[in-house]
């Protein structure tokens, strides 16, 4: 992945966090130098990343490649049909090879589901592989809900615990939005009032769904051997298994699983900014 890809990856992770921070600052008394500090910090992160990319590729002339950052999945604007075909082809040709030990020959893969699954169905669907993390969101029709990424080594226990944490956070978000609505009063701008009111309703619905341990899981990052990964495709709930043998470090990998309801092209409004549960 080249430096430009790395910066786009940082956009997906950093911008939603910065936007949330700025939104919070925008509705309370803030000194000008504090807002300038937020902007300067953002620029510093991007600049430092660009310098890092240049310094860590001795063979590059102008804009170097950053070889240890990997993207797995399908990005906004890309064809989901092409992605699914490519994943099937790569999985079919994935070489099992001899494995002297239980873990030799294993690799990471992104497993996407054809529907949103409840946490208690994950163990049977993902049997035979080691699960690392899962991706969730509450499907509320046209409403944009947050993608949540959480570690999940034990199924379903870790997912249930993570859902409890997300439910608590979403309840706090809903309360904060309602407080802002009350503070606006009758003189508020209609667009701003609608924004906060919608935020309160969506966050409340998300909290209730996670509290019920909803059918919200739509993807998982797993680890297993080629034959075991191929076996996963025998489950009706599994939409695709995208092997990623090039992945060595999860913290240097950006996973982009498509949502179950998207079957042609990933739209620009796909929820982004996934963050760990309880964050």
Coordinates of N, CA and C in Angstrom, one line a residue, residues 10-166:
X10 N -5.9 6.5 7.3 CA -5.9 7.3 8.5 C -7.2 8.2 8.5
X11 N -7.6 8.7 7.3 CA -8.8 9.5 7.2 C -10.0 8.7 7.8
X12 N -10.1 7.4 7.4 CA -11.2 6.6 7.9 C -11.3 6.5 9.4
X13 N -10.1 6.4 10.0 CA -10.1 6.2 11.4 C -10.0 7.5 12.2
X14 N -9.3 8.5 11.7 CA -9.0 9.7 12.5 C -10.2 10.7 12.3
X15 N -10.6 10.9 11.1 CA -11.6 12.0 10.9 C -12.9 11.9 11.7
X16 N -13.5 10.6 11.8 CA -14.7 10.5 12.6 C -14.5 10.9 14.0
X17 N -13.3 10.6 14.6 CA -12.9 10.9 16.0 C -12.8 12.4 16.1
X18 N -12.1 13.1 15.1 CA -11.9 14.5 15.2 C -13.2 15.2 15.0
X19 N -14.1 14.7 14.1 CA -15.4 15.3 13.9 C -16.2 15.3 15.2
X20 N -16.2 14.2 15.9 CA -16.9 14.1 17.1 C -16.4 15.0 18.2
X21 N -15.0 15.2 18.2 CA -14.5 16.1 19.2 C -14.8 17.6 18.9
X22 N -14.8 17.9 17.6 CA -15.1 19.3 17.2 C -16.6 19.6 17.4
X23 N -17.4 18.6 17.2 CA -18.9 18.8 17.4 C -19.1 19.1 18.9
X24 N -18.4 18.4 19.7 CA -18.6 18.6 21.2 C -18.1 20.0 21.5
X25 N -17.0 20.5 20.9 CA -16.4 21.8 21.2 C -17.3 22.9 20.7
X26 N -18.0 22.6 19.6 CA -18.7 23.7 18.9 C -19.9 24.2 19.7
X27 N -20.4 23.4 20.7 CA -21.6 23.8 21.4 C -21.3 24.1 22.9
X28 N -20.1 24.5 23.2 CA -19.8 25.0 24.5 C -18.8 26.1 24.3
X29 N -18.6 27.0 25.3 CA -17.6 28.1 25.2 C -16.2 27.5 25.0
X30 N -15.6 28.0 23.9 CA -14.3 27.5 23.6 C -13.4 28.7 23.3
X31 N -12.2 28.7 23.8 CA -11.2 29.7 23.4 C -10.7 29.5 22.1
X32 N -10.4 30.5 21.3 CA -9.9 30.3 19.9 C -8.6 29.5 19.8
X33 N -7.7 29.7 20.8 CA -6.5 28.9 20.7 C -6.7 27.4 20.9
X34 N -7.8 27.0 21.6 CA -8.1 25.6 21.8 C -8.5 25.0 20.4
X35 N -9.4 25.7 19.7 CA -9.8 25.2 18.3 C -8.6 25.1 17.4
X36 N -7.7 26.1 17.5 CA -6.5 26.1 16.7 C -5.6 24.9 17.1
X37 N -5.6 24.6 18.4 CA -4.8 23.4 18.8 C -5.3 22.1 18.2
X38 N -6.6 22.0 18.2 CA -7.2 20.8 17.6 C -6.8 20.7 16.1
X39 N -6.9 21.8 15.4 CA -6.5 21.8 14.0 C -5.1 21.5 13.8
X40 N -4.2 22.1 14.6 CA -2.8 21.8 14.5 C -2.4 20.4 14.8
X41 N -3.1 19.8 15.8 CA -2.9 18.4 16.1 C -3.2 17.5 14.9
X42 N -4.3 17.8 14.2 CA -4.7 17.0 13.1 C -3.7 17.1 12.0
X43 N -3.2 18.3 11.7 CA -2.2 18.5 10.6 C -0.9 17.8 11.0
X44 N -0.6 17.9 12.3 CA 0.7 17.2 12.7 C 0.6 15.7 12.5
X45 N -0.5 15.1 12.8 CA -0.6 13.7 12.6 C -0.4 13.3 11.2
X46 N -1.1 14.0 10.2 CA -1.0 13.7 8.8 C 0.5 14.0 8.3
X47 N 1.0 15.1 8.8 CA 2.4 15.4 8.4 C 3.4 14.4 8.9
X48 N 3.2 14.0 10.1 CA 4.1 13.0 10.7 C 4.0 11.7 9.9
X49 N 2.8 11.3 9.5 CA 2.6 10.1 8.8 C 3.3 10.2 7.4
X50 N 3.2 11.3 6.8 CA 3.9 11.4 5.5 C 5.4 11.3 5.6
X51 N 5.9 12.0 6.7 CA 7.3 11.9 6.9 C 7.8 10.5 7.2
X52 N 6.9 9.8 8.0 CA 7.3 8.4 8.4 C 7.4 7.6 7.1
X53 N 6.4 7.8 6.2 CA 6.4 7.0 5.0 C 7.7 7.2 4.2
X54 N 8.1 8.5 4.1 CA 9.3 8.8 3.4 C 10.6 8.2 4.0
X55 N 10.6 8.3 5.3 CA 11.8 7.9 6.0 C 12.0 6.4 6.1
X56 N 10.9 5.6 5.9 CA 11.0 4.2 6.1 C 11.0 3.4 4.8
X57 N 11.3 4.1 3.7 CA 11.5 3.3 2.5 C 12.7 3.8 1.8
X58 N 13.9 3.2 2.1 CA 15.1 3.6 1.5 C 15.2 3.5 0.0
X59 N 14.4 2.7 -0.6 CA 14.4 2.6 -2.1 C 13.6 3.5 -2.8
X60 N 12.8 4.4 -2.1 CA 11.9 5.3 -2.8 C 12.6 6.5 -3.3
X61 N 12.1 7.1 -4.4 CA 12.7 8.3 -4.9 C 11.9 9.5 -4.5
X62 N 10.6 9.5 -4.7 CA 9.8 10.7 -4.3 C 8.7 10.3 -3.3
X63 N 7.7 9.6 -3.7 CA 6.6 9.2 -2.8 C 6.7 7.7 -2.6
X64 N 7.2 7.2 -1.5 CA 7.5 5.8 -1.4 C 6.3 4.9 -1.0
X65 N 6.4 3.6 -1.2 CA 5.4 2.7 -0.7 C 5.6 2.3 0.7
X66 N 4.5 2.1 1.4 CA 4.6 1.6 2.8 C 4.0 0.2 2.8
X67 N 5.0 -0.8 2.8 CA 4.6 -2.1 2.5 C 4.0 -2.9 3.6
X68 N 4.1 -2.4 4.9 CA 3.5 -3.1 6.0 C 2.1 -2.7 6.4
X69 N 1.4 -1.9 5.6 CA 0.1 -1.5 5.8 C -0.8 -2.2 4.8
X70 N -1.8 -3.0 5.2 CA -2.6 -3.8 4.4 C -4.0 -3.5 4.5
X71 N -4.7 -3.4 3.3 CA -6.2 -3.2 3.3 C -6.8 -4.5 2.9
X72 N -7.8 -5.0 3.7 CA -8.5 -6.2 3.4 C -10.0 -5.9 3.3
X73 N -10.7 -6.2 2.2 CA -12.1 -5.9 2.1 C -12.4 -5.1 0.9
X74 N -13.4 -4.3 0.9 CA -13.9 -3.5 -0.3 C -14.2 -2.1 0.2
X75 N -13.6 -1.1 -0.5 CA -13.7 0.3 -0.1 C -14.8 0.9 -0.8
X76 N -15.2 2.2 -0.4 CA -16.2 2.9 -0.9 C -16.0 3.1 -2.4
X77 N -17.1 2.9 -3.2 CA -17.1 3.1 -4.6 C -16.6 1.8 -5.4
X78 N -16.2 0.8 -4.7 CA -15.7 -0.4 -5.4 C -16.8 -1.4 -5.5
X79 N -16.7 -2.3 -6.5 CA -17.7 -3.3 -6.8 C -17.7 -4.4 -5.8
X80 N -18.8 -4.7 -5.2 CA -18.9 -5.8 -4.3 C -18.9 -7.1 -5.0
X81 N -19.5 -7.2 -6.2 CA -19.5 -8.4 -7.0 C -18.1 -8.8 -7.4
X82 N -17.3 -7.8 -7.8 CA -15.9 -8.2 -8.2 C -15.1 -8.6 -7.0
X83 N -15.4 -8.0 -5.8 CA -14.7 -8.4 -4.6 C -15.0 -9.8 -4.2
X84 N -16.3 -10.2 -4.3 CA -16.7 -11.5 -3.9 C -16.1 -12.6 -4.8
X85 N -16.1 -12.3 -6.1 CA -15.4 -13.2 -7.0 C -14.0 -13.3 -6.8
X86 N -13.3 -12.2 -6.5 CA -11.9 -12.3 -6.2 C -11.6 -13.1 -5.0
X87 N -12.4 -12.9 -3.9 CA -12.2 -13.6 -2.7 C -12.4 -15.1 -2.9
X88 N -13.4 -15.5 -3.7 CA -13.7 -16.9 -4.0 C -12.5 -17.5 -4.7
X89 N -11.9 -16.8 -5.7 CA -10.8 -17.3 -6.5 C -9.6 -17.5 -5.6
X90 N -9.3 -16.5 -4.8 CA -8.1 -16.6 -3.9 C -8.3 -17.7 -2.9
X91 N -9.5 -17.9 -2.4 CA -9.7 -19.0 -1.4 C -9.5 -20.3 -2.0
X92 N -10.0 -20.5 -3.3 CA -9.9 -21.8 -4.0 C -8.5 -22.2 -4.3
X93 N -7.6 -21.2 -4.5 CA -6.3 -21.5 -4.9 C -5.3 -21.4 -3.7
X94 N -5.8 -21.1 -2.5 CA -5.0 -21.0 -1.4 C -4.4 -22.3 -1.1
X95 N -3.0 -22.4 -1.0 CA -2.3 -23.6 -0.8 C -2.3 -24.1 0.6
X96 N -2.8 -25.3 0.8 CA -2.8 -25.8 2.2 C -1.4 -26.1 2.6
X97 N -0.7 -27.0 1.8 CA 0.7 -27.3 2.1 C 0.8 -28.2 3.4
X98 N 2.0 -28.8 3.6 CA 2.2 -29.6 4.8 C 2.3 -28.7 6.0
X99 N 1.7 -29.2 7.1 CA 1.7 -28.4 8.4 C 2.2 -29.3 9.5
X100 N 3.5 -29.2 9.8 CA 4.1 -30.0 10.8 C 3.5 -29.7 12.2
X101 N 3.1 -28.5 12.4 CA 2.5 -28.1 13.7 C 1.1 -27.7 13.5
X102 N 0.3 -27.5 14.6 CA -1.1 -27.2 14.5 C -1.3 -25.8 13.9
X103 N -0.4 -24.9 14.2 CA -0.6 -23.5 13.7 C 0.1 -23.2 12.4
X104 N 1.1 -24.0 12.0 CA 1.8 -23.7 10.8 C 0.9 -23.8 9.6
X105 N 0.9 -22.8 8.7 CA 0.0 -22.8 7.5 C -1.2 -22.0 7.8
X106 N -1.5 -21.5 9.0 CA -2.7 -20.8 9.3 C -2.4 -19.3 8.9
X107 N -3.5 -18.6 8.6 CA -3.5 -17.2 8.2 C -4.7 -16.5 8.5
X108 N -4.7 -15.2 8.4 CA -5.9 -14.4 8.7 C -6.8 -14.4 7.5
X109 N -8.1 -14.1 7.8 CA -9.1 -14.0 6.8 C -10.2 -13.1 7.3
X110 N -10.9 -12.4 6.4 CA -12.0 -11.6 6.7 C -13.3 -12.4 6.3
X111 N -14.1 -12.7 7.2 CA -15.4 -13.4 7.0 C -16.5 -12.5 7.0
X112 N -17.3 -12.4 5.9 CA -18.5 -11.5 5.9 C -19.7 -12.4 5.8
X113 N -20.8 -11.9 6.5 CA -22.0 -12.7 6.6 C -23.1 -12.1 5.6
X114 N -24.0 -13.0 5.2 CA -25.0 -12.6 4.3 C -26.2 -12.0 5.0
X115 N -26.2 -12.0 6.3 CA -27.2 -11.4 7.1 C -26.6 -11.0 8.5
X116 N -27.2 -10.1 9.2 CA -26.8 -9.8 10.5 C -27.1 -10.9 11.5
X117 N -26.1 -11.3 12.3 CA -26.2 -12.5 13.1 C -26.2 -12.1 14.6
X118 N -27.0 -12.8 15.4 CA -26.9 -12.6 16.9 C -25.6 -13.3 17.4
X119 N -25.1 -12.8 18.5 CA -23.9 -13.3 19.0 C -23.9 -14.8 19.3
X120 N -25.0 -15.4 19.7 CA -25.1 -16.8 20.1 C -25.0 -17.7 18.9
X121 N -25.1 -17.2 17.7 CA -25.0 -18.1 16.5 C -23.5 -18.1 16.0
X122 N -22.7 -17.3 16.5 CA -21.3 -17.1 15.9 C -20.5 -18.4 16.1
X123 N -20.6 -19.0 17.3 CA -19.7 -20.2 17.6 C -20.0 -21.3 16.6
X124 N -21.2 -21.5 16.2 CA -21.5 -22.6 15.3 C -21.1 -22.2 13.8
X125 N -21.3 -21.0 13.4 CA -21.0 -20.6 12.1 C -19.5 -20.5 11.9
X126 N -18.7 -20.1 12.9 CA -17.3 -19.9 12.8 C -16.5 -21.1 13.5
X127 N -17.1 -22.2 13.5 CA -16.5 -23.4 14.2 C -15.2 -23.8 13.4
X128 N -14.2 -24.1 14.1 CA -12.9 -24.6 13.5 C -11.9 -23.6 13.3
X129 N -12.2 -22.3 13.4 CA -11.2 -21.2 13.3 C -11.1 -20.4 14.6
X130 N -10.0 -19.7 14.7 CA -9.8 -18.8 15.8 C -10.3 -17.5 15.5
X131 N -11.3 -17.0 16.3 CA -11.8 -15.6 16.0 C -11.0 -14.6 16.7
X132 N -10.8 -13.5 16.1 CA -10.0 -12.4 16.6 C -10.8 -11.2 17.0
X133 N -11.7 -10.8 16.1 CA -12.5 -9.6 16.3 C -13.8 -9.7 15.4
X134 N -14.8 -9.0 15.8 CA -16.0 -9.0 15.0 C -16.4 -7.5 14.7
X135 N -17.3 -7.4 13.7 CA -17.8 -6.1 13.3 C -19.3 -6.1 13.5
X136 N -19.8 -5.0 14.1 CA -21.3 -4.9 14.3 C -21.8 -3.6 14.0
X137 N -23.1 -3.5 13.7 CA -23.8 -2.3 13.6 C -25.3 -2.6 13.7
X138 N -26.1 -1.7 14.3 CA -27.5 -1.9 14.4 C -28.2 -1.5 13.1
X139 N -28.8 -2.4 12.4 CA -29.5 -2.1 11.1 C -30.8 -1.4 11.4
X140 N -30.9 -0.1 11.1 CA -32.1 0.7 11.4 C -32.6 1.3 10.1
X141 N -32.7 0.5 9.0 CA -33.2 1.0 7.8 C -32.2 2.1 7.2
X142 N -32.8 3.3 6.9 CA -32.0 4.3 6.3 C -31.1 5.1 7.3
X143 N -31.4 4.9 8.5 CA -30.6 5.6 9.5 C -29.1 5.2 9.6
X144 N -28.2 6.1 9.7 CA -26.8 5.8 9.8 C -26.5 5.4 11.2
X145 N -26.0 4.2 11.4 CA -25.6 3.8 12.8 C -24.1 3.5 12.7
X146 N -23.5 3.5 13.9 CA -22.1 3.4 14.0 C -21.6 2.0 13.9
X147 N -20.5 1.8 13.1 CA -19.9 0.5 13.0 C -19.0 0.3 14.2
X148 N -19.1 -0.8 14.9 CA -18.4 -1.1 16.1 C -17.5 -2.3 15.9
X149 N -16.2 -2.2 16.2 CA -15.3 -3.3 16.1 C -14.9 -3.7 17.5
X150 N -15.0 -4.9 17.8 CA -14.6 -5.3 19.2 C -13.9 -6.7 19.1
X151 N -12.9 -6.8 20.1 CA -12.2 -8.1 20.2 C -13.1 -9.2 20.6
X152 N -12.9 -10.4 20.1 CA -13.8 -11.5 20.4 C -13.1 -12.8 20.3
X153 N -12.4 -13.2 21.3 CA -11.6 -14.5 21.3 C -12.5 -15.6 21.9
X154 N -13.4 -15.3 22.7 CA -14.4 -16.3 23.2 C -15.8 -16.0 22.7
X155 N -16.4 -17.0 22.1 CA -17.8 -16.8 21.6 C -18.8 -17.6 22.4
X156 N -19.9 -17.0 22.8 CA -20.2 -15.6 22.5 C -19.9 -14.7 23.6
X157 N -19.2 -15.1 24.7 CA -19.0 -14.3 25.9 C -18.4 -13.0 25.6
X158 N -17.3 -12.9 24.8 CA -16.7 -11.6 24.6 C -17.6 -10.6 23.8
X159 N -18.4 -11.1 22.9 CA -19.3 -10.3 22.2 C -20.5 -9.8 23.1
X160 N -21.0 -10.6 23.9 CA -22.0 -10.2 24.9 C -21.5 -9.1 25.8
X161 N -20.3 -9.3 26.3 CA -19.7 -8.3 27.2 C -19.5 -7.0 26.4
X162 N -19.0 -7.1 25.2 CA -18.8 -5.9 24.4 C -20.1 -5.2 24.1
X163 N -21.2 -5.9 23.9 CA -22.5 -5.3 23.6 C -23.0 -4.6 24.8
X164 N -22.8 -5.1 26.0 CA -23.1 -4.4 27.2 C -22.4 -3.1 27.3
X165 N -21.1 -3.1 27.0 CA -20.4 -1.8 27.1 C -20.8 -0.8 26.1
X166 N -21.1 -1.3 24.8 CA -21.6 -0.3 23.8 C -23.0 0.2 24.2

